[in-house]
Amino acid sequence: MSERLDDLLAFLGEATSPFHAVTALSRRLQDAGFTAVEHLDGMSFEAGQGYFVTANDSSIVAFRAGSGRCEEGLRMIGAHTDSPNLSVKPNPLKQRSGTQQLAVDVYGGALLNPWFDRDLSLAGRVSFVNSTGDLASRLIDFRRPIAIIPSLAIHLDREANKNRSINPQTDILPLIAGLPTDEGSSLNWGQFLADQLGAQYPEEGAVRILDFELSLYDCQPPGLVGIDEAFLASARLDNLLSCHAGLTALLAADPAQWSLLVCNDHEEVGSTSAVGAQGPMLVDVLNSITGTAAASRRLRERSKMLSVDNAHAVHPNFSDRHDEAHGPLLNQGPVVKINRNQRYATSGEGSALLRLLAERAEVPLQHFVVRSDMGCGSTIGPITAAETGITTIDLGVPTLAMHSIRELAGTADIDYLGLLLTAFYNRVA
Ligand code: ZN
C-alpha cells in the first residue's frame, strides 16, 4: 500500500465530522511545519513557509508562500469537508415501543437505505458553560457503537425489495437505549453528552451542555476490498478523499511556488453560509496575503483553481445511466467534469490545461458529461468561480455509491490524483 493510501485510510477514520476533518487536516499541516494563524492581516510571509486559518472549526485555508510575488497568480485546490449524514435534532429524545430513540434530520442528499442495520456512533461539537461560567465549545466523538436503525423485517413488508420508500421523519430514528432502569427508562441527554466531554477533556471540570451539532456515522473503518485490493470502501469519500489529496499535494509541492488549499464546509447543502464556498473566507485570505483590494483582484485574475470533488463512475449494473462516450471507470484516472450549463466550472481552456498537465505527469485522464436527459450535480467549483473570478476546473476521482454511508473508489486513482495535483501546484503545465 502506498504511503498516501495508508494515510488516507487513517484520515478517513479520524475525520468523522467536518469539525474532526479540519482537526485532522490541521494536525497534519502543523506536523509539516505550517503555522496556525488567527488573523492574517498585517502579516508578512516568509518564502517557503506554510500558514493556515480555520473558521467555525469546520472550514480551512492553508497556503505556502512562494519565493516570487503572489500577484503573479496562485495555484489553488478546493474541496469540501462535509458529507451527507443524519444530524441530531435539538430536542432529540423519543420514547417509543420500549426503546429510547434519537430524532434526526437528514443533512444533504443522503442515500438513506444504506443507513439501516449499521453500528452507528456520534461525533461533532458541543457548546457548554464551564465551571467558571464561561461559554466554550469542544469536539466530541464517542468512537463506539451507540445507535442503530434496524430494518423492518421482510415478513412485515413483503414488497420491501420492490419499492420500499423511506420517510425521514418517521422511519430512520436510531435506537440508542433499551434496558429498563430504576429511574425509569428516560435518558438525561445533557448529562450523557457532559459525561463524554468529561471523559475526553477532564480538565474542563463540571460543565452544563447548552447546545450541540452532532451527526451519526458508521463505526465500520475504511478498508480495501477486492481480491486485488482494487477498491477503497469508506464513508465520506465524497469529499474527504479530495481534502486529503489536496493536503498531500500541498505538502509535496515545490516550496518555491505559491500554492493554496481551501476546504469548505456546507457544500452538500448549497455552500451558502459564513464558512461555505459562497462565504468570504477565501477572498478574505487573498486580500490579506496581497494587502490591497486591487492586488487581490490582480492575483485572482491570474490564479487557477482545481475544484476537486468525486465524479460518478459507471456502475456495471446500471451502465445505461451514463452517456456512453463520457462514462468514467474506476482505477483509470481522475475525471474532468464538464457541463456547458455551468453546473461545473470547467471551460474548454481549463480542460485543455488539464490534458497537458496529465500528459506531462503521466497520469491517465477521463471525462464526465452527464446524459443530456438527466440533471447534473454541482460542486464548489461554479460558486467559487462566481464569488472570486478565479478560473476554475472541476475534477475528481471516479466513485460508486456516492452519498451512501459507504462509498467506493479505486485504489489506483488515489495515487493518480495525488500525482496530478502535485504537478498542478508545480506548474508542470
Ligand atoms: Zn462532493
Coordinates of C-alpha atoms and ligand atoms in Angstrom, one line a residue:
M1 CA 0.0 0.0 0.0
S2 CA 1.3 3.5 -0.8
E3 CA 2.1 5.9 2.0
R4 CA -0.6 8.2 0.6
L5 CA -3.3 5.5 0.7
D6 CA -2.2 4.4 4.1
D7 CA -2.5 7.9 5.5
L8 CA -5.8 8.4 3.6
L9 CA -7.3 5.4 5.5
A10 CA -6.2 6.9 8.8
F11 CA -7.5 10.3 7.9
L12 CA -11.0 8.9 6.9
G13 CA -11.2 7.1 10.3
E14 CA -10.3 10.3 12.2
A15 CA -12.5 12.7 10.2
T16 CA -15.9 11.6 11.5
S17 CA -17.4 15.1 11.1
P18 CA -16.4 18.3 9.3
F19 CA -15.0 19.6 12.6
H20 CA -12.9 16.4 13.0
A21 CA -11.8 16.7 9.4
V22 CA -10.4 20.2 10.0
T23 CA -8.7 19.0 13.1
A24 CA -7.1 16.1 11.2
L25 CA -6.0 18.4 8.4
S26 CA -4.6 21.0 10.9
R27 CA -2.6 18.4 12.7
R28 CA -1.0 17.1 9.5
L29 CA -0.2 20.7 8.5
Q30 CA 1.3 21.5 11.9
D31 CA 3.4 18.3 11.7
A32 CA 4.7 19.5 8.4
G33 CA 5.7 22.9 9.9
F34 CA 2.7 25.0 8.8
T35 CA 1.8 27.8 11.3
A36 CA -1.8 28.1 12.6
V37 CA -2.8 31.8 12.4
E38 CA -5.7 33.6 13.9
H39 CA -5.7 36.6 11.6
L40 CA -3.5 37.1 8.5
D41 CA -3.9 40.9 8.3
G42 CA -0.6 42.8 8.5
M43 CA 1.5 39.6 8.5
S44 CA 4.5 39.2 6.2
F45 CA 5.0 35.7 4.9
E46 CA 8.4 34.0 4.6
A47 CA 9.2 32.3 1.4
G48 CA 8.8 28.5 1.6
Q49 CA 6.8 28.7 4.9
G50 CA 3.2 27.5 5.3
Y51 CA 0.3 29.1 7.1
F52 CA -3.3 28.2 7.7
V53 CA -6.5 29.7 9.1
T54 CA -9.7 27.9 10.1
A55 CA -13.3 29.1 10.5
N56 CA -16.1 27.6 12.6
D57 CA -13.7 24.7 13.3
S58 CA -15.1 23.2 10.0
S59 CA -13.5 25.1 7.1
I60 CA -9.8 25.7 6.5
V61 CA -7.5 27.6 4.1
A62 CA -3.8 26.6 4.0
F63 CA -1.1 28.1 1.8
R64 CA 2.6 28.1 1.3
A65 CA 4.3 31.4 0.5
G66 CA 6.5 31.1 -2.7
S67 CA 9.7 32.9 -3.4
G68 CA 8.2 35.2 -6.1
R69 CA 5.4 37.8 -5.9
C70 CA 2.0 36.2 -5.3
E71 CA 0.3 38.8 -7.6
E72 CA 1.6 36.7 -10.5
G73 CA -1.1 34.2 -9.5
L74 CA -1.6 31.3 -7.2
R75 CA -2.4 27.7 -7.9
M76 CA -5.3 26.6 -5.7
I77 CA -7.1 23.4 -4.9
G78 CA -10.6 23.4 -3.4
A79 CA -12.6 20.6 -1.7
H80 CA -15.3 20.3 0.9
T81 CA -15.2 18.9 4.5
D82 CA -18.9 17.9 4.8
S83 CA -20.8 14.8 3.7
P84 CA -24.4 13.8 3.8
N85 CA -25.4 12.4 7.2
L86 CA -28.1 12.1 9.9
S87 CA -27.9 15.0 12.2
V88 CA -29.3 15.0 15.8
K89 CA -32.2 17.4 16.4
P90 CA -32.0 19.9 19.4
N91 CA -34.6 18.0 21.5
P92 CA -33.7 14.6 20.3
L93 CA -35.1 12.0 22.8
K94 CA -38.1 9.9 22.0
Q95 CA -39.6 7.1 23.9
R96 CA -41.2 4.5 21.6
S97 CA -42.1 0.8 22.0
G98 CA -39.9 0.3 25.0
T99 CA -36.8 1.9 23.4
Q100 CA -35.1 5.3 23.6
Q101 CA -34.6 6.9 20.2
L102 CA -33.0 9.9 18.7
A103 CA -34.8 12.4 16.4
V104 CA -32.6 13.1 13.4
D105 CA -32.6 15.4 10.4
V106 CA -31.2 14.4 7.0
Y107 CA -28.2 16.6 6.2
G108 CA -27.6 16.9 2.5
G109 CA -28.7 14.5 -0.2
A110 CA -28.1 11.3 1.7
L111 CA -28.9 7.9 0.2
L112 CA -31.0 6.6 3.2
N113 CA -31.3 2.9 2.6
P114 CA -27.7 2.1 3.5
W115 CA -28.1 3.6 7.0
F116 CA -30.2 0.7 8.2
D117 CA -28.5 -2.1 10.2
R118 CA -25.3 -0.3 10.8
D119 CA -23.4 0.2 14.1
L120 CA -23.5 3.9 14.4
S121 CA -21.5 6.3 16.5
L122 CA -21.9 10.1 17.1
A123 CA -19.4 12.9 16.6
G124 CA -19.4 16.7 16.4
R125 CA -19.2 19.8 18.6
V126 CA -20.8 20.6 21.9
S127 CA -21.2 24.1 23.4
F128 CA -21.3 24.4 27.2
V129 CA -20.9 26.7 30.2
N130 CA -17.9 25.6 32.2
S131 CA -17.2 25.7 36.0
T132 CA -16.0 29.4 35.8
G133 CA -19.2 30.5 34.0
D134 CA -17.6 30.9 30.6
L135 CA -19.1 29.7 27.3
A136 CA -16.9 27.2 25.5
S137 CA -17.0 24.6 22.7
R138 CA -15.2 21.3 22.2
L139 CA -15.3 18.4 19.7
I140 CA -16.5 15.1 20.9
D141 CA -16.5 11.7 19.3
F142 CA -17.9 8.6 21.0
R143 CA -15.9 6.3 18.8
R144 CA -18.1 3.3 19.7
P145 CA -21.4 2.0 18.5
I146 CA -24.2 3.7 20.4
A147 CA -27.0 3.7 17.9
I148 CA -28.6 1.5 15.2
I149 CA -31.5 1.8 12.8
P150 CA -33.0 -1.7 12.4
S151 CA -34.7 -2.6 9.1
L152 CA -38.3 -3.6 9.1
A153 CA -38.4 -7.4 8.5
I154 CA -39.4 -8.6 5.1
H155 CA -42.2 -10.7 6.7
L156 CA -43.9 -7.4 7.7
D157 CA -43.4 -5.8 4.3
R158 CA -43.5 -8.3 1.5
E159 CA -43.0 -5.6 -1.1
A160 CA -39.8 -4.3 0.5
N161 CA -37.5 -5.5 -2.3
K162 CA -39.7 -3.8 -4.9
N163 CA -40.3 -0.4 -3.7
R164 CA -39.6 0.5 -0.1
S165 CA -39.6 4.2 0.4
I166 CA -38.3 5.9 3.5
N167 CA -40.0 8.7 5.4
P168 CA -37.2 10.7 7.0
Q169 CA -39.4 11.9 9.8
T170 CA -40.7 8.5 11.0
D171 CA -38.6 5.7 9.5
I172 CA -34.9 6.4 10.4
L173 CA -34.9 7.2 14.1
P174 CA -32.0 5.3 15.6
L175 CA -32.4 3.3 18.8
I176 CA -29.9 4.3 21.4
A177 CA -31.0 2.6 24.6
G178 CA -33.5 -0.1 25.7
L179 CA -32.9 -1.6 29.1
P180 CA -35.3 -0.7 31.9
T181 CA -33.6 1.2 34.7
D182 CA -34.6 2.1 38.3
E183 CA -35.0 5.7 37.4
G184 CA -37.4 4.8 34.6
S185 CA -36.0 4.4 31.1
S186 CA -35.6 8.1 30.3
L187 CA -32.0 9.1 29.5
N188 CA -30.6 12.5 30.6
W189 CA -29.3 13.7 27.2
G190 CA -27.4 16.7 28.5
Q191 CA -25.7 14.6 31.2
F192 CA -24.9 11.9 28.6
L193 CA -23.0 14.5 26.5
A194 CA -21.4 16.1 29.6
D195 CA -20.1 12.6 30.6
Q196 CA -18.4 12.1 27.2
L197 CA -17.0 15.7 27.3
G198 CA -15.6 14.9 30.8
A199 CA -14.0 11.7 29.6
Q200 CA -12.3 13.5 26.7
Y201 CA -11.5 16.7 28.5
P202 CA -11.2 16.0 32.2
E203 CA -9.6 19.5 32.8
E204 CA -12.9 21.2 31.9
G205 CA -14.4 20.0 35.2
A206 CA -18.2 20.2 35.7
V207 CA -20.0 21.6 32.7
R208 CA -23.5 22.2 31.6
I209 CA -24.2 21.4 28.0
L210 CA -26.2 24.3 26.2
D211 CA -26.2 23.1 22.6
F212 CA -24.6 20.8 20.1
E213 CA -24.0 19.9 16.4
L214 CA -23.7 16.2 16.3
S215 CA -24.1 13.7 13.5
L216 CA -24.2 9.9 13.3
Y217 CA -21.5 7.9 11.4
D218 CA -20.8 4.3 10.6
C219 CA -18.3 2.6 13.0
Q220 CA -17.0 0.3 10.3
P221 CA -13.5 1.5 9.5
P222 CA -12.4 2.3 5.9
G223 CA -11.0 -0.7 4.1
L224 CA -9.6 -2.2 0.9
V225 CA -11.9 -4.6 -0.9
G226 CA -11.4 -6.9 -3.9
I227 CA -9.1 -9.9 -4.3
D228 CA -6.6 -7.5 -5.8
E229 CA -7.5 -4.7 -3.4
A230 CA -8.7 -2.6 -6.3
F231 CA -11.4 -0.8 -4.2
L232 CA -11.4 1.6 -1.3
A233 CA -14.7 1.4 0.7
S234 CA -15.4 4.1 3.2
A235 CA -17.8 6.6 4.5
R236 CA -17.3 10.3 3.4
L237 CA -15.0 9.6 0.4
D238 CA -17.1 12.5 -1.1
N239 CA -15.2 14.6 -0.3
L240 CA -12.6 13.8 2.3
L241 CA -10.7 11.8 -0.3
S242 CA -10.2 15.1 -2.2
C243 CA -9.4 17.1 1.0
H244 CA -6.6 14.6 1.8
A245 CA -5.4 14.5 -1.8
G246 CA -5.2 18.4 -1.8
L247 CA -3.3 18.3 1.6
T248 CA -0.7 15.7 0.5
A249 CA -0.2 17.6 -2.8
L250 CA 0.3 20.9 -0.9
L251 CA 2.9 19.3 1.4
A252 CA 4.7 17.7 -1.6
A253 CA 4.6 20.8 -3.8
D254 CA 7.7 22.8 -4.7
P255 CA 8.1 25.3 -1.8
A256 CA 9.3 28.0 -4.2
Q257 CA 5.8 28.2 -5.7
W258 CA 2.8 29.9 -4.1
S259 CA 0.1 27.2 -3.5
L260 CA -3.1 27.1 -1.6
L261 CA -5.7 24.6 -0.4
V262 CA -9.2 25.6 0.7
C263 CA -11.6 23.0 2.2
N264 CA -15.1 24.4 2.9
D265 CA -18.0 23.1 5.0
H266 CA -21.6 23.2 3.8
E267 CA -21.1 22.1 0.1
E268 CA -23.7 19.4 0.5
V269 CA -26.4 22.0 1.4
G270 CA -25.5 24.6 -1.2
S271 CA -22.5 26.4 0.1
T272 CA -24.4 29.5 1.3
S273 CA -23.0 30.1 4.8
A274 CA -20.4 32.1 6.6
V275 CA -17.9 29.3 6.1
G276 CA -19.2 27.8 2.8
A277 CA -17.7 28.4 -0.6
Q278 CA -20.1 31.3 -1.1
G279 CA -18.9 33.0 2.1
P280 CA -16.0 35.4 2.3
M281 CA -13.3 33.2 3.7
L282 CA -11.1 32.6 0.6
V283 CA -11.3 36.2 -0.7
D284 CA -10.5 37.5 2.8
V285 CA -7.4 35.3 2.9
L286 CA -6.3 36.5 -0.6
N287 CA -6.9 40.1 0.4
S288 CA -4.8 39.6 3.5
I289 CA -2.0 38.0 1.5
T290 CA -1.8 40.8 -1.1
G291 CA -2.6 43.7 1.2
T292 CA -4.9 45.7 -1.1
A293 CA -8.1 45.0 -2.9
A294 CA -6.6 45.9 -6.3
A295 CA -3.7 43.5 -5.8
S296 CA -6.1 40.8 -4.6
R297 CA -8.1 41.3 -7.8
R298 CA -5.0 41.0 -9.9
L299 CA -4.0 37.8 -8.1
R300 CA -7.4 36.3 -8.7
E301 CA -7.3 37.2 -12.4
R302 CA -4.0 35.3 -12.7
S303 CA -4.8 32.4 -10.5
K304 CA -6.2 28.9 -11.3
M305 CA -8.2 26.6 -9.1
L306 CA -8.9 22.9 -9.3
S307 CA -12.3 22.2 -7.6
V308 CA -11.7 18.6 -6.6
D309 CA -14.8 16.5 -5.9
N310 CA -15.8 13.0 -6.7
A311 CA -17.2 12.0 -10.1
H312 CA -19.8 9.3 -10.9
A313 CA -18.1 6.2 -12.2
V314 CA -20.0 3.9 -14.5
H315 CA -21.9 1.3 -12.3
P316 CA -21.5 -2.1 -14.0
N317 CA -25.1 -3.0 -13.1
F318 CA -26.6 0.3 -14.2
S319 CA -24.3 1.4 -17.1
D320 CA -27.2 3.0 -19.0
R321 CA -27.1 5.9 -16.5
H322 CA -24.1 7.3 -18.3
D323 CA -23.5 8.9 -21.7
E324 CA -21.6 6.1 -23.4
A325 CA -18.8 8.3 -24.6
H326 CA -18.4 10.1 -21.2
G327 CA -18.5 7.4 -18.6
P328 CA -15.5 7.3 -16.2
L329 CA -14.3 3.9 -15.0
L330 CA -12.7 3.1 -11.6
N331 CA -8.9 2.9 -11.5
Q332 CA -8.5 4.6 -14.8
G333 CA -7.6 8.0 -13.7
P334 CA -9.1 11.3 -12.4
V335 CA -12.1 12.7 -14.2
V336 CA -12.5 16.2 -15.7
K337 CA -16.2 17.2 -15.1
I338 CA -17.8 19.3 -17.9
N339 CA -21.2 20.9 -18.0
R340 CA -21.8 23.6 -20.6
N341 CA -24.7 24.9 -18.4
Q342 CA -22.1 25.8 -15.7
R343 CA -23.1 23.2 -13.1
Y344 CA -19.3 22.5 -13.3
A345 CA -16.9 25.4 -13.9
T346 CA -14.6 23.7 -16.4
S347 CA -14.0 25.6 -19.6
G348 CA -12.5 24.2 -22.8
E349 CA -9.3 26.0 -22.0
G350 CA -9.3 24.7 -18.4
S351 CA -9.9 21.1 -19.7
A352 CA -7.1 21.6 -22.2
L353 CA -4.7 22.7 -19.5
L354 CA -5.5 19.5 -17.5
R355 CA -5.0 17.3 -20.5
L356 CA -1.5 18.8 -20.9
L357 CA -0.8 18.5 -17.2
A358 CA -1.9 14.9 -17.1
E359 CA 0.3 14.0 -20.2
R360 CA 3.3 15.5 -18.6
A361 CA 2.6 13.9 -15.2
E362 CA 1.9 10.6 -17.0
V363 CA -1.5 10.3 -15.4
P364 CA -4.5 8.9 -17.3
L365 CA -7.4 11.3 -17.5
Q366 CA -11.1 10.7 -18.1
H367 CA -14.0 13.0 -18.9
F368 CA -17.5 13.1 -17.5
V369 CA -20.6 14.7 -19.1
V370 CA -24.0 13.8 -17.7
R371 CA -26.6 12.3 -20.0
S372 CA -28.5 15.0 -21.9
D373 CA -31.8 13.7 -20.5
M374 CA -30.6 13.8 -16.8
G375 CA -30.0 16.6 -14.3
C376 CA -26.4 17.4 -13.3
G377 CA -25.0 17.7 -9.8
S378 CA -22.7 20.5 -8.9
T379 CA -19.6 21.4 -6.7
I380 CA -17.9 24.3 -5.0
G381 CA -16.4 25.0 -8.5
P382 CA -19.0 27.3 -10.1
I383 CA -19.7 29.0 -6.8
T384 CA -16.1 29.7 -6.1
A385 CA -15.6 30.9 -9.6
A386 CA -18.6 33.2 -9.4
E387 CA -17.6 34.6 -6.0
T388 CA -13.9 35.2 -6.7
G389 CA -13.5 35.4 -10.5
I390 CA -10.8 32.7 -10.4
T391 CA -10.6 30.4 -13.4
T392 CA -11.8 27.1 -12.0
I393 CA -11.7 23.5 -13.3
D394 CA -13.8 20.7 -11.9
L395 CA -12.1 17.4 -11.4
G396 CA -12.4 14.3 -9.1
V397 CA -11.9 10.6 -8.8
P398 CA -14.5 8.2 -10.2
T399 CA -16.7 6.9 -7.4
L400 CA -19.6 4.5 -6.9
A401 CA -22.4 4.7 -4.4
M402 CA -21.9 8.4 -4.0
H403 CA -23.8 9.8 -0.9
S404 CA -24.2 6.3 0.6
I405 CA -23.0 5.6 4.1
R406 CA -20.2 3.6 2.4
E407 CA -18.9 4.8 -0.9
L408 CA -16.4 3.1 -3.3
A409 CA -13.4 4.4 -5.1
G410 CA -10.5 2.8 -7.0
T411 CA -7.2 2.5 -5.1
A412 CA -5.1 3.3 -8.2
D413 CA -7.0 6.6 -8.6
I414 CA -5.8 7.8 -5.2
D415 CA -2.1 7.9 -6.4
Y416 CA -3.1 9.2 -9.9
L417 CA -4.9 12.1 -8.3
G418 CA -2.0 12.9 -5.9
L419 CA 0.5 13.0 -8.8
L420 CA -1.8 15.2 -10.9
L421 CA -2.5 17.7 -8.1
T422 CA 1.2 17.9 -7.2
A423 CA 2.0 18.5 -10.9
F424 CA -0.7 21.3 -10.9
Y425 CA 0.9 23.0 -7.9
N426 CA 4.3 22.7 -9.5
R427 CA 3.1 24.3 -12.8
V428 CA 4.3 21.4 -14.9
A429 CA 1.7 22.9 -17.3
Ligands
ZN1 ZN -19.0 16.3 -3.0

